[in-house]
């Protein structure tokens, strides 16, 4: 099997040693920091254009958005970690509960983080008495940049790779696990599924949301952007899962939930099962918004 050799990129951008301890800035952390900043600026740009919103009034101020970002970061961390514990390795963490807060060792779930963000938006909107639909649309517009850069960081980390492939753009990822391809002699090339997700969930979906917000007047109909983001992410993730290597934790005997969700003969992965509700909810939100009359600026 032929393929493209994995580029020699260190997961650590810079590493320093202080007082006998090693500190490193990783591409993964930098990706989310920069992604959140870009998304924040996009949302601020929309909030400063009242004519884009229903009734010519933005749902919140830039200052309130900054306060909401703190809630969202907490929701991402708490939800992502709890989701990983419940969906990926419940047996391991049941035996070692003290490891649950050790997020620096890795282990986060997008779907858990998504639920955490939704709860943060709901609680913040209620506490500040803000329109929930407008707040959700604001955060939906800000999300794709972080997803785009985060998936590129997954590629740099040589993790979450795809299934073996003979396509010319297959990548030969390093490591024993990546090269464990039954029936394949020599180097094993795999789909760069991280880059597929970066293009679909980040670049394509983000471009669509920007056009909807700044050119096509979608912000005048609350929930259109949020519904489009939820359904769009779900569809993109569902499609990429066909060429993405299933997470080993989901198909191991130690995860009965993962085994139970491998539907009878359908061959659905856990990622596909978890995105089905997202697709349905997102499409329902868009259809519900379309049936309500747009409020002119």
Tab-separated table of C-alpha atoms in Angstrom:
chain	number	residue	atom	x	y	z
A	1	UNK	CA	0.000	0.000	0.000
A	2	UNK	CA	1.285	3.458	-0.883
A	3	UNK	CA	0.473	6.707	0.865
A	4	UNK	CA	1.717	10.124	1.948
A	5	UNK	CA	4.234	9.983	4.832
A	6	UNK	CA	3.027	11.792	7.925
A	7	UNK	CA	4.755	15.199	8.202
A	8	UNK	CA	7.323	15.606	10.955
A	9	UNK	CA	5.365	18.029	13.169
A	10	UNK	CA	5.728	18.054	16.935
A	11	UNK	CA	2.447	18.259	18.906
A	12	UNK	CA	4.203	20.830	21.107
A	13	UNK	CA	4.693	24.330	19.728
A	14	UNK	CA	7.128	25.268	22.495
A	15	UNK	CA	8.350	23.550	25.633
A	16	UNK	CA	10.227	25.010	28.616
A	17	UNK	CA	11.560	23.585	31.862
A	18	UNK	CA	11.073	25.552	35.071
A	19	UNK	CA	12.036	24.425	38.561
A	20	UNK	CA	12.451	20.865	37.383
A	21	UNK	CA	8.990	20.757	35.779
A	22	UNK	CA	8.210	20.640	32.075
A	23	UNK	CA	5.668	23.059	30.625
A	24	UNK	CA	4.533	22.902	27.012
A	25	UNK	CA	2.217	24.876	24.734
A	26	UNK	CA	0.571	22.345	22.466
A	27	UNK	CA	-0.918	23.018	19.038
A	28	UNK	CA	-4.211	21.559	20.310
A	29	UNK	CA	-4.577	24.154	23.072
A	30	UNK	CA	-3.449	26.977	20.790
A	31	UNK	CA	-5.970	25.882	18.139
A	32	UNK	CA	-8.913	26.270	20.506
A	33	UNK	CA	-7.643	29.556	21.932
A	34	UNK	CA	-7.258	31.087	18.451
A	35	UNK	CA	-10.518	29.487	17.263
A	36	UNK	CA	-12.477	30.944	20.173
A	37	UNK	CA	-10.946	34.392	19.561
A	38	UNK	CA	-11.865	34.308	15.851
A	39	UNK	CA	-15.391	33.138	16.652
A	40	UNK	CA	-15.741	35.844	19.296
A	41	UNK	CA	-14.767	38.551	16.804
A	42	UNK	CA	-17.228	37.173	14.239
A	43	UNK	CA	-20.050	37.301	16.759
A	44	UNK	CA	-19.099	40.802	17.914
A	45	UNK	CA	-19.153	41.955	14.285
A	46	UNK	CA	-22.705	40.633	13.967
A	47	UNK	CA	-23.850	42.114	17.285
A	48	UNK	CA	-22.585	45.548	16.206
A	49	UNK	CA	-24.878	45.446	13.161
A	50	UNK	CA	-28.378	45.726	14.681
A	51	UNK	CA	-30.002	45.748	11.224
A	52	UNK	CA	-29.061	42.060	10.848
A	53	UNK	CA	-31.269	41.002	13.757
A	54	UNK	CA	-35.003	40.654	14.297
A	55	UNK	CA	-36.579	44.041	14.930
A	56	UNK	CA	-33.248	45.767	14.365
A	57	UNK	CA	-32.094	44.880	17.900
A	58	UNK	CA	-29.154	42.592	18.694
A	59	UNK	CA	-29.942	39.893	21.301
A	60	UNK	CA	-27.034	40.919	23.567
A	61	UNK	CA	-24.187	43.376	23.883
A	62	UNK	CA	-20.511	42.558	23.191
A	63	UNK	CA	-19.885	42.833	26.943
A	64	UNK	CA	-22.553	40.210	27.649
A	65	UNK	CA	-20.993	37.978	24.995
A	66	UNK	CA	-17.648	38.187	26.808
A	67	UNK	CA	-19.336	37.123	30.048
A	68	UNK	CA	-21.074	34.263	28.237
A	69	UNK	CA	-17.728	33.013	26.875
A	70	UNK	CA	-16.625	32.216	30.428
A	71	UNK	CA	-19.735	30.097	30.939
A	72	UNK	CA	-19.174	28.387	27.600
A	73	UNK	CA	-15.535	27.518	28.335
A	74	UNK	CA	-16.638	25.935	31.616
A	75	UNK	CA	-19.400	24.073	29.766
A	76	UNK	CA	-16.934	22.756	27.180
A	77	UNK	CA	-14.502	21.501	29.824
A	78	UNK	CA	-17.067	19.986	32.194
A	79	UNK	CA	-19.368	18.604	29.499
A	80	UNK	CA	-16.542	17.331	27.328
A	81	UNK	CA	-14.923	15.481	30.220
A	82	UNK	CA	-18.151	14.020	31.601
A	83	UNK	CA	-19.141	12.930	28.095
A	84	UNK	CA	-15.800	11.198	27.636
A	85	UNK	CA	-16.175	9.417	30.985
A	86	UNK	CA	-19.704	8.210	30.206
A	87	UNK	CA	-19.357	7.377	26.501
A	88	UNK	CA	-15.741	6.265	26.135
A	89	UNK	CA	-14.404	4.533	29.248
A	90	UNK	CA	-17.112	4.233	31.931
A	91	UNK	CA	-15.627	1.007	33.279
A	92	UNK	CA	-12.152	2.476	33.678
A	93	UNK	CA	-13.328	5.630	35.446
A	94	UNK	CA	-15.703	3.648	37.666
A	95	UNK	CA	-12.648	1.770	38.935
A	96	UNK	CA	-10.481	4.927	39.039
A	97	UNK	CA	-12.810	7.865	39.846
A	98	UNK	CA	-9.912	10.064	41.018
A	99	UNK	CA	-8.762	10.259	37.381
A	100	UNK	CA	-11.970	11.975	36.213
A	101	UNK	CA	-10.748	15.550	36.868
A	102	UNK	CA	-7.322	14.845	35.298
A	103	UNK	CA	-8.187	16.540	31.999
A	104	UNK	CA	-4.528	17.326	31.323
A	105	UNK	CA	-4.057	13.624	30.544
A	106	UNK	CA	-6.443	13.970	27.592
A	107	UNK	CA	-9.924	12.649	26.965
A	108	UNK	CA	-12.735	14.973	25.854
A	109	UNK	CA	-15.977	14.272	23.990
A	110	UNK	CA	-17.403	16.709	21.415
A	111	UNK	CA	-20.974	15.608	22.102
A	112	UNK	CA	-20.483	16.035	25.851
A	113	UNK	CA	-18.940	19.459	25.279
A	114	UNK	CA	-21.869	20.369	23.018
A	115	UNK	CA	-24.364	19.504	25.768
A	116	UNK	CA	-22.279	21.556	28.220
A	117	UNK	CA	-22.381	24.565	25.883
A	118	UNK	CA	-26.151	24.247	25.444
A	119	UNK	CA	-26.646	24.216	29.216
A	120	UNK	CA	-24.350	27.234	29.597
A	121	UNK	CA	-26.332	29.179	26.968
A	122	UNK	CA	-29.643	28.249	28.598
A	123	UNK	CA	-28.565	29.207	32.127
A	124	UNK	CA	-26.880	32.447	31.034
A	125	UNK	CA	-29.845	33.518	28.895
A	126	UNK	CA	-32.236	32.960	31.760
A	127	UNK	CA	-30.045	34.740	34.302
A	128	UNK	CA	-29.611	37.772	32.003
A	129	UNK	CA	-33.145	37.576	30.557
A	130	UNK	CA	-31.875	37.381	26.987
A	131	UNK	CA	-33.707	35.848	23.990
A	132	UNK	CA	-32.536	32.252	23.863
A	133	UNK	CA	-32.798	31.936	20.073
A	134	UNK	CA	-30.689	35.022	19.413
A	135	UNK	CA	-28.026	33.928	21.905
A	136	UNK	CA	-27.906	30.446	20.373
A	137	UNK	CA	-27.522	31.945	16.877
A	138	UNK	CA	-24.662	34.142	18.119
A	139	UNK	CA	-22.734	31.170	19.506
A	140	UNK	CA	-23.473	29.042	16.431
A	141	UNK	CA	-21.798	31.690	14.269
A	142	UNK	CA	-18.728	31.603	16.549
A	143	UNK	CA	-18.298	27.808	16.693
A	144	UNK	CA	-16.874	26.642	13.302
A	145	UNK	CA	-13.466	28.398	13.603
A	146	UNK	CA	-12.638	26.489	16.791
A	147	UNK	CA	-13.805	23.222	15.200
A	148	UNK	CA	-11.725	23.893	12.066
A	149	UNK	CA	-8.518	24.572	13.984
A	150	UNK	CA	-9.225	21.843	16.530
A	151	UNK	CA	-9.503	19.182	13.812
A	152	UNK	CA	-6.272	20.394	12.220
A	153	UNK	CA	-4.673	20.020	15.663
A	154	UNK	CA	-6.041	16.449	15.808
A	155	UNK	CA	-4.156	15.795	12.565
A	156	UNK	CA	-0.954	17.299	13.985
A	157	UNK	CA	-1.369	15.051	17.039
A	158	UNK	CA	-1.752	12.038	14.692
A	159	UNK	CA	-4.980	11.027	16.433
A	160	UNK	CA	-8.550	10.234	15.355
A	161	UNK	CA	-7.348	8.967	11.985
A	162	UNK	CA	-9.501	7.165	9.461
A	163	UNK	CA	-9.808	3.643	8.137
A	164	UNK	CA	-7.196	2.105	5.798
A	165	UNK	CA	-7.418	3.341	2.203
A	166	UNK	CA	-5.691	2.930	-1.155
A	167	UNK	CA	-6.611	6.444	-2.283
A	168	UNK	CA	-3.625	8.585	-3.307
A	169	UNK	CA	-4.135	11.064	-0.446
A	170	UNK	CA	-4.052	8.383	2.242
A	171	UNK	CA	-1.656	9.274	5.069
A	172	UNK	CA	0.769	6.875	6.759
A	173	UNK	CA	0.249	7.850	10.404
A	174	UNK	CA	2.951	6.921	12.927
A	175	UNK	CA	2.521	4.543	15.835
A	176	UNK	CA	1.736	0.872	16.362
A	177	UNK	CA	-2.006	1.396	16.569
A	178	UNK	CA	-2.155	3.362	13.297
A	179	UNK	CA	-0.106	0.683	11.542
A	180	UNK	CA	-2.147	-2.227	12.897
A	181	UNK	CA	-4.099	-2.964	9.708
A	182	UNK	CA	-5.068	-6.642	9.376
A	183	UNK	CA	-4.398	-8.075	5.915
A	184	UNK	CA	-2.150	-5.206	4.818
A	185	UNK	CA	1.539	-5.860	4.205
A	186	UNK	CA	3.905	-2.918	4.585
A	187	UNK	CA	2.975	0.652	5.464
A	188	UNK	CA	-0.722	1.236	6.142
A	189	UNK	CA	-2.209	4.458	4.723
A	190	UNK	CA	-5.377	5.804	6.288
A	191	UNK	CA	-8.000	8.420	5.485
A	192	UNK	CA	-7.006	11.805	6.987
A	193	UNK	CA	-10.471	11.999	8.504
A	194	UNK	CA	-9.418	14.884	10.764
A	195	UNK	CA	-8.907	17.041	7.665
A	196	UNK	CA	-12.229	15.882	6.189
A	197	UNK	CA	-13.938	17.081	9.369
A	198	UNK	CA	-11.967	20.337	9.358
A	199	UNK	CA	-13.175	21.042	5.826
A	200	UNK	CA	-16.818	20.031	6.358
A	201	UNK	CA	-17.537	20.998	9.978
A	202	UNK	CA	-15.254	24.035	10.041
A	203	UNK	CA	-14.608	25.591	6.651
A	204	UNK	CA	-17.761	24.671	4.694
A	205	UNK	CA	-20.225	24.979	7.558
A	206	UNK	CA	-18.563	28.164	8.824
A	207	UNK	CA	-18.728	29.767	5.382
A	208	UNK	CA	-22.405	28.873	5.094
A	209	UNK	CA	-23.199	30.413	8.492
A	210	UNK	CA	-21.346	33.625	7.600
A	211	UNK	CA	-23.351	33.960	4.383
A	212	UNK	CA	-26.594	33.245	6.226
A	213	UNK	CA	-25.787	35.837	8.886
A	214	UNK	CA	-24.246	38.696	6.895
A	215	UNK	CA	-25.747	38.294	3.418
A	216	UNK	CA	-28.998	36.335	3.510
A	217	UNK	CA	-30.739	37.856	6.542
A	218	UNK	CA	-31.062	34.613	8.497
A	219	UNK	CA	-30.498	36.340	11.848
A	220	UNK	CA	-33.923	37.960	11.488
A	221	UNK	CA	-35.398	34.508	12.064
A	222	UNK	CA	-34.221	33.226	15.460
A	223	UNK	CA	-32.908	29.644	15.545
A	224	UNK	CA	-32.081	29.415	11.811
A	225	UNK	CA	-28.328	29.719	12.400
A	226	UNK	CA	-28.357	27.486	15.467
A	227	UNK	CA	-30.438	24.839	13.701
A	228	UNK	CA	-28.229	24.981	10.606
A	229	UNK	CA	-25.107	24.555	12.713
A	230	UNK	CA	-26.501	21.627	14.711
A	231	UNK	CA	-27.847	19.796	11.645
A	232	UNK	CA	-24.823	20.676	9.511
A	233	UNK	CA	-22.342	19.395	12.061
A	234	UNK	CA	-24.400	16.242	12.554
A	235	UNK	CA	-24.587	15.504	8.813
A	236	UNK	CA	-20.871	16.163	8.292
A	237	UNK	CA	-19.861	13.991	11.243
A	238	UNK	CA	-22.261	11.220	10.169
A	239	UNK	CA	-20.703	11.108	6.685
A	240	UNK	CA	-17.081	11.219	7.878
A	241	UNK	CA	-17.755	8.356	10.305
A	242	UNK	CA	-17.984	6.004	7.292
A	243	UNK	CA	-14.230	6.460	6.732
A	244	UNK	CA	-13.154	7.230	10.296
A	245	UNK	CA	-11.643	4.485	12.434
A	246	UNK	CA	-14.157	3.654	15.201
A	247	UNK	CA	-12.917	4.583	18.658
A	248	UNK	CA	-11.499	1.493	20.328
A	249	UNK	CA	-13.228	2.395	23.603
A	250	UNK	CA	-16.645	2.121	21.926
A	251	UNK	CA	-16.180	-1.431	20.683
A	252	UNK	CA	-14.436	-2.901	23.708
A	253	UNK	CA	-16.088	-5.263	26.194
A	254	UNK	CA	-15.420	-2.659	28.902
A	255	UNK	CA	-17.974	-0.288	27.379
A	256	UNK	CA	-21.404	-1.965	27.382
A	257	UNK	CA	-23.087	1.289	26.274
A	258	UNK	CA	-20.925	1.423	23.151
A	259	UNK	CA	-21.631	-2.222	22.353
A	260	UNK	CA	-25.378	-1.775	22.882
A	261	UNK	CA	-25.475	1.125	20.429
A	262	UNK	CA	-23.963	-0.851	17.558
A	263	UNK	CA	-27.376	-1.295	15.955
A	264	UNK	CA	-28.435	-4.681	14.608
A	265	UNK	CA	-26.701	-5.179	11.280
A	266	UNK	CA	-26.693	-1.463	10.472
A	267	UNK	CA	-23.023	-1.018	11.305
A	268	UNK	CA	-23.523	2.451	12.788
A	269	UNK	CA	-20.652	3.783	14.877
A	270	UNK	CA	-21.156	5.488	18.223
A	271	UNK	CA	-20.359	8.814	16.549
A	272	UNK	CA	-23.187	8.290	14.048
A	273	UNK	CA	-25.652	7.243	16.737
A	274	UNK	CA	-24.845	10.336	18.796
A	275	UNK	CA	-25.217	12.669	15.799
A	276	UNK	CA	-28.634	11.388	14.705
A	277	UNK	CA	-30.464	13.403	17.413
A	278	UNK	CA	-28.420	16.474	16.418
A	279	UNK	CA	-29.517	16.164	12.792
A	280	UNK	CA	-33.175	15.746	13.724
A	281	UNK	CA	-33.195	18.600	16.257
A	282	UNK	CA	-31.308	20.919	13.899
A	283	UNK	CA	-33.665	20.282	10.981
A	284	UNK	CA	-36.669	20.761	13.272
A	285	UNK	CA	-35.327	24.114	14.493
A	286	UNK	CA	-34.748	25.350	10.923
A	287	UNK	CA	-38.210	24.250	9.788
A	288	UNK	CA	-39.808	25.791	12.871
A	289	UNK	CA	-38.012	29.081	12.197
A	290	UNK	CA	-39.001	29.040	8.512
A	291	UNK	CA	-42.668	28.689	9.406
A	292	UNK	CA	-42.518	31.737	11.653
A	293	UNK	CA	-42.552	35.022	9.787
A	294	UNK	CA	-39.228	36.865	9.594
A	295	UNK	CA	-39.180	40.058	11.648
A	296	UNK	CA	-38.003	43.003	9.464
A	297	UNK	CA	-35.163	45.198	10.636
